Amino acid sequence: MMLELEGVEGAYGHARALHGIGLVVDEGEVVCIVGRNGAGKTSTLRSIVQDIITVTGGHVRFRGEDLVGLGPHEVVRRGIGYVPEDRRVFANLTVTENLTVPRSFEAGGHWTQARVEELFPPLAEFRSRLAGNLSGGQQQMLSIARSLLTTPRLLLLDEPHEGLAPLVARSVVEAIGNLKSLGVSMLLSEQQLHLVHETADRIYVVDRGRVVFSGTVAEFDRDEEVARRYLMVAG
Ligand code: ATP
């Protein structure tokens, strides 16, 4: 397996947020973490990249190496691309300038500006536009493109469709599908399960910092109880 979380516990200062997360991503898989607001999706992704949250227990193994205790940049250097919820594009740099910031860590990395523009055509159209003036969807594309240019072995996407208009969200879904067909392994978090339904191979449902369901998309679909208990808005 490529990535394995085993009993991962994590905290923000004294506030514990993860209580023993276990999950696996294999080569070429698209795995989705779903759950309500505050369930622990973002914290799980942060525990992998060792960013913001402190991992207080368990293991995060990537290609056999434990990442716990490394810094975020060291994790990126090992081949994990991370696109956080807030996207973090450089607002006062142009699209092209944003895309020249990262350096490939892999000799012979095969992602180039031309290839990411092929995947996300708006990036070619708005090369000289300041990233801060792009729409939310275009910024999301730019952020994913930047991450791809580091030639990651695994891409982590935190709620890539959040706050996007339905049509724009669709184009991001399509891009993720294209990346999958290119063999890119991905772990993404999502609240709107229907968006990743066709793309995901497997699903983990998290609730209060724990994994409460894991299975294939088909298994998830057969289990009405899990969706009712952990994903529907209480009320
Ligand atoms: P959302 O959809 O709102 O992003 P989520 O499933 O990603 O939800 P997390 O953001 O991981 O959930 O939150 C899990 C818990 O950790 C929540 O109780 C949240 O309040 C807490 N938390 C998240 N970020 C921080 C932080 N920077 N400092 C303190 N507590 C945090």
mmCIF file of C-alpha atoms and ligand atoms in Angstrom:
data_model
loop_
_atom_site.group_PDB
_atom_site.id
_atom_site.type_symbol
_atom_site.label_atom_id
_atom_site.label_comp_id
_atom_site.label_asym_id
_atom_site.label_seq_id
_atom_site.Cartn_x
_atom_site.Cartn_y
_atom_site.Cartn_z
ATOM 1 C CA MET A 1 0.000 0.000 0.000
ATOM 2 C CA MET A 2 1.033 3.549 -0.657
ATOM 3 C CA LEU A 3 -0.378 5.372 2.370
ATOM 4 C CA GLU A 4 -1.448 3.855 5.656
ATOM 5 C CA LEU A 5 -2.796 5.650 8.709
ATOM 6 C CA GLU A 6 -2.924 3.489 11.790
ATOM 7 C CA GLY A 7 -4.523 4.641 15.036
ATOM 8 C CA VAL A 8 -3.782 8.284 14.293
ATOM 9 C CA GLU A 9 -4.566 10.644 17.146
ATOM 10 C CA GLY A 10 -4.253 14.370 16.762
ATOM 11 C CA ALA A 11 -4.818 17.546 18.707
ATOM 12 C CA TYR A 12 -4.849 21.315 18.390
ATOM 13 C CA GLY A 13 -3.127 22.336 21.608
ATOM 14 C CA HIS A 14 -5.168 20.583 24.286
ATOM 15 C CA ALA A 15 -8.199 20.049 22.057
ATOM 16 C CA ARG A 16 -8.169 16.510 20.727
ATOM 17 C CA ALA A 17 -9.639 16.174 17.245
ATOM 18 C CA LEU A 18 -8.597 12.728 15.965
ATOM 19 C CA HIS A 19 -9.151 9.616 18.064
ATOM 20 C CA GLY A 20 -7.532 6.768 16.185
ATOM 21 C CA ILE A 21 -7.982 7.171 12.438
ATOM 22 C CA GLY A 22 -7.144 4.161 10.282
ATOM 23 C CA LEU A 23 -7.163 4.291 6.504
ATOM 24 C CA VAL A 24 -5.301 3.054 3.464
ATOM 25 C CA VAL A 25 -4.727 4.360 -0.051
ATOM 26 C CA ASP A 26 -3.291 2.025 -2.664
ATOM 27 C CA GLU A 27 -1.437 2.966 -5.836
ATOM 28 C CA GLY A 28 -3.807 4.454 -8.440
ATOM 29 C CA GLU A 29 -6.798 4.618 -6.101
ATOM 30 C CA VAL A 30 -9.159 7.509 -5.496
ATOM 31 C CA VAL A 31 -10.285 7.393 -1.883
ATOM 32 C CA CYS A 32 -12.784 9.785 -0.387
ATOM 33 C CA ILE A 33 -13.248 10.852 3.228
ATOM 34 C CA VAL A 34 -16.785 12.001 3.905
ATOM 35 C CA GLY A 35 -18.442 13.322 7.020
ATOM 36 C CA ARG A 36 -20.326 16.232 8.455
ATOM 37 C CA ASN A 37 -18.909 19.635 9.297
ATOM 38 C CA GLY A 38 -16.314 19.263 12.035
ATOM 39 C CA ALA A 39 -16.167 15.456 11.732
ATOM 40 C CA GLY A 40 -12.402 15.477 11.211
ATOM 41 C CA LYS A 41 -11.887 15.364 7.437
ATOM 42 C CA THR A 42 -9.531 18.335 7.272
ATOM 43 C CA SER A 43 -7.730 17.226 10.434
ATOM 44 C CA THR A 44 -7.105 13.798 8.904
ATOM 45 C CA LEU A 45 -5.494 15.338 5.812
ATOM 46 C CA ARG A 46 -3.465 17.695 8.027
ATOM 47 C CA SER A 47 -2.235 14.728 10.054
ATOM 48 C CA ILE A 48 -0.760 13.281 6.852
ATOM 49 C CA VAL A 49 1.079 16.448 5.834
ATOM 50 C CA GLN A 50 2.031 17.243 9.439
ATOM 51 C CA ASP A 51 0.501 20.693 9.124
ATOM 52 C CA ILE A 52 -1.281 22.672 11.865
ATOM 53 C CA ILE A 53 -2.469 19.633 13.842
ATOM 54 C CA THR A 54 -0.084 17.779 16.178
ATOM 55 C CA VAL A 55 -0.112 14.018 15.742
ATOM 56 C CA THR A 56 -0.028 12.667 19.291
ATOM 57 C CA GLY A 57 -0.301 8.954 18.567
ATOM 58 C CA GLY A 58 -0.323 6.336 15.852
ATOM 59 C CA HIS A 59 1.472 6.095 12.548
ATOM 60 C CA VAL A 60 1.255 7.731 9.126
ATOM 61 C CA ARG A 61 3.202 5.535 6.754
ATOM 62 C CA PHE A 62 3.932 6.587 3.207
ATOM 63 C CA ARG A 63 5.709 4.033 1.045
ATOM 64 C CA GLY A 64 6.944 2.372 4.204
ATOM 65 C CA GLU A 65 8.243 5.481 5.965
ATOM 66 C CA ASP A 66 6.593 7.014 9.043
ATOM 67 C CA LEU A 67 5.901 10.692 8.404
ATOM 68 C CA VAL A 68 5.036 11.581 12.003
ATOM 69 C CA GLY A 69 7.397 14.269 13.241
ATOM 70 C CA LEU A 70 8.467 15.507 9.805
ATOM 71 C CA GLY A 71 7.660 19.062 8.701
ATOM 72 C CA PRO A 72 5.125 19.841 5.925
ATOM 73 C CA HIS A 73 7.858 20.595 3.397
ATOM 74 C CA GLU A 74 9.598 17.312 4.061
ATOM 75 C CA VAL A 75 6.302 15.517 3.461
ATOM 76 C CA VAL A 76 5.830 17.322 0.125
ATOM 77 C CA ARG A 77 9.366 16.387 -0.837
ATOM 78 C CA ARG A 78 8.503 12.727 -0.348
ATOM 79 C CA GLY A 79 5.825 12.991 -3.014
ATOM 80 C CA ILE A 80 2.609 14.116 -1.346
ATOM 81 C CA GLY A 81 0.814 17.062 -2.915
ATOM 82 C CA TYR A 82 -1.628 18.898 -0.659
ATOM 83 C CA VAL A 83 -4.355 21.271 -1.830
ATOM 84 C CA PRO A 84 -5.867 22.788 1.324
ATOM 85 C CA GLU A 85 -9.426 24.019 1.605
ATOM 86 C CA ASP A 86 -8.358 27.678 1.376
ATOM 87 C CA ARG A 87 -6.336 26.950 -1.798
ATOM 88 C CA ARG A 88 -3.443 29.288 -0.923
ATOM 89 C CA VAL A 89 -2.728 30.687 -4.372
ATOM 90 C CA PHE A 90 -0.464 33.748 -4.509
ATOM 91 C CA ALA A 91 -3.112 36.410 -5.148
ATOM 92 C CA ASN A 92 -0.704 39.104 -6.335
ATOM 93 C CA LEU A 93 1.124 36.856 -8.803
ATOM 94 C CA THR A 94 -0.132 35.936 -12.258
ATOM 95 C CA VAL A 95 -1.329 32.449 -13.151
ATOM 96 C CA THR A 96 1.959 31.707 -14.941
ATOM 97 C CA GLU A 97 4.003 33.065 -12.024
ATOM 98 C CA ASN A 98 2.040 30.853 -9.631
ATOM 99 C CA LEU A 99 2.877 27.887 -11.827
ATOM 100 C CA THR A 100 6.595 28.626 -11.866
ATOM 101 C CA VAL A 101 6.845 28.644 -8.076
ATOM 102 C CA PRO A 102 6.986 24.901 -7.447
ATOM 103 C CA ARG A 103 9.919 22.746 -8.469
ATOM 104 C CA SER A 104 9.624 19.120 -9.310
ATOM 105 C CA PHE A 105 11.166 16.950 -6.620
ATOM 106 C CA GLU A 106 11.334 13.947 -8.884
ATOM 107 C CA ALA A 107 13.997 13.814 -11.554
ATOM 108 C CA GLY A 108 12.161 13.409 -14.838
ATOM 109 C CA GLY A 109 8.855 14.679 -13.423
ATOM 110 C CA HIS A 110 6.339 14.584 -16.245
ATOM 111 C CA TRP A 111 4.014 17.444 -15.325
ATOM 112 C CA THR A 112 4.655 20.673 -17.213
ATOM 113 C CA GLN A 113 2.768 23.944 -17.536
ATOM 114 C CA ALA A 114 1.520 22.802 -20.946
ATOM 115 C CA ARG A 115 0.129 19.600 -19.487
ATOM 116 C CA VAL A 116 -1.658 21.248 -16.583
ATOM 117 C CA GLU A 117 -3.130 23.785 -19.020
ATOM 118 C CA GLU A 118 -4.444 20.912 -21.072
ATOM 119 C CA LEU A 119 -6.123 19.536 -17.967
ATOM 120 C CA PHE A 120 -7.456 22.951 -16.915
ATOM 121 C CA PRO A 121 -8.051 25.054 -20.076
ATOM 122 C CA PRO A 122 -8.980 28.255 -18.148
ATOM 123 C CA LEU A 123 -5.391 28.409 -16.897
ATOM 124 C CA ALA A 124 -4.171 28.824 -20.474
ATOM 125 C CA GLU A 125 -6.811 31.420 -21.187
ATOM 126 C CA PHE A 126 -5.876 33.561 -18.155
ATOM 127 C CA ARG A 127 -2.095 33.108 -18.013
ATOM 128 C CA SER A 128 -1.349 36.763 -17.288
ATOM 129 C CA ARG A 129 -4.276 37.380 -14.944
ATOM 130 C CA LEU A 130 -3.537 37.919 -11.247
ATOM 131 C CA ALA A 131 -4.541 34.821 -9.312
ATOM 132 C CA GLY A 132 -6.476 37.018 -6.876
ATOM 133 C CA ASN A 133 -8.775 38.033 -9.756
ATOM 134 C CA LEU A 134 -9.677 34.471 -10.740
ATOM 135 C CA SER A 135 -12.995 32.908 -9.772
ATOM 136 C CA GLY A 136 -13.103 30.360 -6.962
ATOM 137 C CA GLY A 137 -13.194 27.478 -9.433
ATOM 138 C CA GLN A 138 -10.246 28.824 -11.407
ATOM 139 C CA GLN A 139 -8.263 29.285 -8.187
ATOM 140 C CA GLN A 140 -9.040 25.688 -7.286
ATOM 141 C CA MET A 141 -7.730 24.569 -10.687
ATOM 142 C CA LEU A 142 -4.602 26.689 -10.225
ATOM 143 C CA SER A 143 -3.993 25.249 -6.795
ATOM 144 C CA ILE A 144 -4.326 21.660 -8.058
ATOM 145 C CA ALA A 145 -2.121 22.503 -11.070
ATOM 146 C CA ARG A 146 0.599 23.926 -8.806
ATOM 147 C CA SER A 147 0.558 20.831 -6.729
ATOM 148 C CA LEU A 148 0.795 18.598 -9.813
ATOM 149 C CA LEU A 149 3.934 20.418 -10.947
ATOM 150 C CA THR A 150 5.759 18.961 -7.946
ATOM 151 C CA THR A 151 4.935 15.554 -9.514
ATOM 152 C CA PRO A 152 3.327 14.044 -6.433
ATOM 153 C CA ARG A 153 2.821 10.318 -6.078
ATOM 154 C CA LEU A 154 -0.271 11.066 -4.027
ATOM 155 C CA LEU A 155 -2.523 14.095 -4.168
ATOM 156 C CA LEU A 156 -4.560 15.205 -1.149
ATOM 157 C CA LEU A 157 -7.510 17.446 -1.949
ATOM 158 C CA ASP A 158 -9.498 19.060 0.855
ATOM 159 C CA GLU A 159 -13.103 19.653 -0.215
ATOM 160 C CA PRO A 160 -12.119 20.631 -3.756
ATOM 161 C CA HIS A 161 -15.680 21.544 -4.710
ATOM 162 C CA GLU A 162 -16.529 23.640 -1.693
ATOM 163 C CA GLY A 163 -18.101 26.993 -2.457
ATOM 164 C CA LEU A 164 -18.123 26.424 -6.227
ATOM 165 C CA ALA A 165 -21.145 26.975 -8.443
ATOM 166 C CA PRO A 166 -22.586 23.630 -9.643
ATOM 167 C CA LEU A 167 -21.256 23.976 -13.201
ATOM 168 C CA VAL A 168 -17.758 24.889 -12.015
ATOM 169 C CA ALA A 169 -17.832 22.082 -9.457
ATOM 170 C CA ARG A 170 -18.657 19.744 -12.371
ATOM 171 C CA SER A 171 -15.554 20.806 -14.268
ATOM 172 C CA VAL A 172 -13.406 20.167 -11.194
ATOM 173 C CA VAL A 173 -15.047 16.731 -10.870
ATOM 174 C CA GLU A 174 -14.175 16.028 -14.517
ATOM 175 C CA ALA A 175 -10.583 17.109 -13.982
ATOM 176 C CA ILE A 176 -10.302 14.755 -11.002
ATOM 177 C CA GLY A 177 -11.710 11.975 -13.197
ATOM 178 C CA ASN A 178 -9.092 12.762 -15.868
ATOM 179 C CA LEU A 179 -6.328 12.696 -13.262
ATOM 180 C CA LYS A 180 -7.585 9.338 -12.104
ATOM 181 C CA SER A 181 -7.446 7.932 -15.614
ATOM 182 C CA LEU A 182 -3.841 9.155 -15.788
ATOM 183 C CA GLY A 183 -3.111 6.973 -12.774
ATOM 184 C CA VAL A 184 -2.782 9.730 -10.140
ATOM 185 C CA SER A 185 -3.547 8.416 -6.647
ATOM 186 C CA MET A 186 -5.803 10.723 -4.656
ATOM 187 C CA LEU A 187 -7.246 11.091 -1.196
ATOM 188 C CA LEU A 188 -9.947 13.709 -1.026
ATOM 189 C CA SER A 189 -12.380 14.988 1.520
ATOM 190 C CA GLU A 190 -15.900 15.832 0.548
ATOM 191 C CA GLN A 191 -19.204 16.809 2.073
ATOM 192 C CA GLN A 192 -21.244 16.497 -1.099
ATOM 193 C CA LEU A 193 -20.884 12.811 -1.755
ATOM 194 C CA HIS A 194 -22.775 12.866 -5.057
ATOM 195 C CA LEU A 195 -19.915 14.835 -6.597
ATOM 196 C CA VAL A 196 -17.335 12.108 -6.114
ATOM 197 C CA HIS A 197 -19.670 9.183 -6.402
ATOM 198 C CA GLU A 198 -18.499 8.228 -9.889
ATOM 199 C CA THR A 199 -14.828 8.944 -9.287
ATOM 200 C CA ALA A 200 -14.130 7.371 -5.903
ATOM 201 C CA ASP A 201 -13.080 3.735 -5.529
ATOM 202 C CA ARG A 202 -13.536 3.589 -1.783
ATOM 203 C CA ILE A 203 -15.051 5.662 0.976
ATOM 204 C CA TYR A 204 -14.281 6.319 4.625
ATOM 205 C CA VAL A 205 -16.944 7.980 6.719
ATOM 206 C CA VAL A 206 -15.590 9.920 9.692
ATOM 207 C CA ASP A 207 -17.502 11.162 12.696
ATOM 208 C CA ARG A 208 -16.074 12.881 15.785
ATOM 209 C CA GLY A 209 -12.520 12.054 14.828
ATOM 210 C CA ARG A 210 -13.132 8.351 14.203
ATOM 211 C CA VAL A 211 -13.696 6.180 11.124
ATOM 212 C CA VAL A 212 -17.234 4.838 11.409
ATOM 213 C CA PHE A 213 -17.505 3.160 7.998
ATOM 214 C CA SER A 214 -15.141 2.009 5.317
ATOM 215 C CA GLY A 215 -15.953 0.235 2.096
ATOM 216 C CA THR A 216 -16.418 0.484 -1.635
ATOM 217 C CA VAL A 217 -18.863 2.976 -3.085
ATOM 218 C CA ALA A 218 -21.255 0.080 -3.817
ATOM 219 C CA GLU A 219 -21.045 -1.108 -0.208
ATOM 220 C CA PHE A 220 -21.710 2.395 0.997
ATOM 221 C CA ASP A 221 -24.765 2.659 -1.282
ATOM 222 C CA ARG A 222 -26.203 -0.544 0.159
ATOM 223 C CA ASP A 223 -25.811 0.732 3.724
ATOM 224 C CA GLU A 224 -28.602 3.252 4.196
ATOM 225 C CA GLU A 225 -28.056 3.339 7.916
ATOM 226 C CA VAL A 226 -24.550 4.769 7.696
ATOM 227 C CA ALA A 227 -25.649 7.696 5.517
ATOM 228 C CA ARG A 228 -28.628 8.358 7.763
ATOM 229 C CA ARG A 229 -26.592 8.290 10.960
ATOM 230 C CA TYR A 230 -23.441 10.078 9.935
ATOM 231 C CA LEU A 231 -24.094 12.225 6.903
ATOM 232 C CA MET A 232 -27.573 13.653 7.058
ATOM 233 C CA VAL A 233 -28.043 16.932 8.797
ATOM 234 C CA ALA A 234 -29.448 16.311 12.254
ATOM 235 C CA GLY A 235 -32.909 17.613 12.888
HETATM 236 P P1 ATP B 1 -15.258 21.013 7.821
HETATM 237 O O1 ATP B 1 -16.137 20.469 6.776
HETATM 238 O O2 ATP B 1 -15.917 22.048 8.662
HETATM 239 O O3 ATP B 1 -13.890 21.420 7.341
HETATM 240 P P2 ATP B 1 -14.013 18.669 8.932
HETATM 241 O O4 ATP B 1 -14.688 17.358 8.871
HETATM 242 O O5 ATP B 1 -12.928 18.923 7.967
HETATM 243 O O6 ATP B 1 -15.082 19.811 8.867
HETATM 244 P P3 ATP B 1 -12.131 19.391 10.959
HETATM 245 O O7 ATP B 1 -11.939 20.753 10.374
HETATM 246 O O8 ATP B 1 -11.059 18.414 10.826
HETATM 247 O O9 ATP B 1 -13.473 18.776 10.420
HETATM 248 O O10 ATP B 1 -12.498 19.571 12.502
HETATM 249 C C1 ATP B 1 -12.447 18.547 13.466
HETATM 250 C C2 ATP B 1 -12.411 19.181 14.852
HETATM 251 O O11 ATP B 1 -11.195 19.907 15.008
HETATM 252 C C3 ATP B 1 -13.526 20.168 15.080
HETATM 253 O O12 ATP B 1 -13.960 20.034 16.411
HETATM 254 C C4 ATP B 1 -12.860 21.518 14.871
HETATM 255 O O13 ATP B 1 -13.472 22.508 15.648
HETATM 256 C C5 ATP B 1 -11.442 21.251 15.348
HETATM 257 N N1 ATP B 1 -10.472 22.120 14.654
HETATM 258 C C6 ATP B 1 -10.229 22.180 13.326
HETATM 259 N N2 ATP B 1 -9.242 23.051 13.041
HETATM 260 C C7 ATP B 1 -8.842 23.558 14.227
HETATM 261 C C8 ATP B 1 -7.834 24.517 14.616
HETATM 262 N N3 ATP B 1 -7.047 25.109 13.712
HETATM 263 N N4 ATP B 1 -7.729 24.798 15.927
HETATM 264 C C9 ATP B 1 -8.519 24.185 16.853
HETATM 265 N N5 ATP B 1 -9.452 23.280 16.561
HETATM 266 C C10 ATP B 1 -9.630 22.970 15.266
#
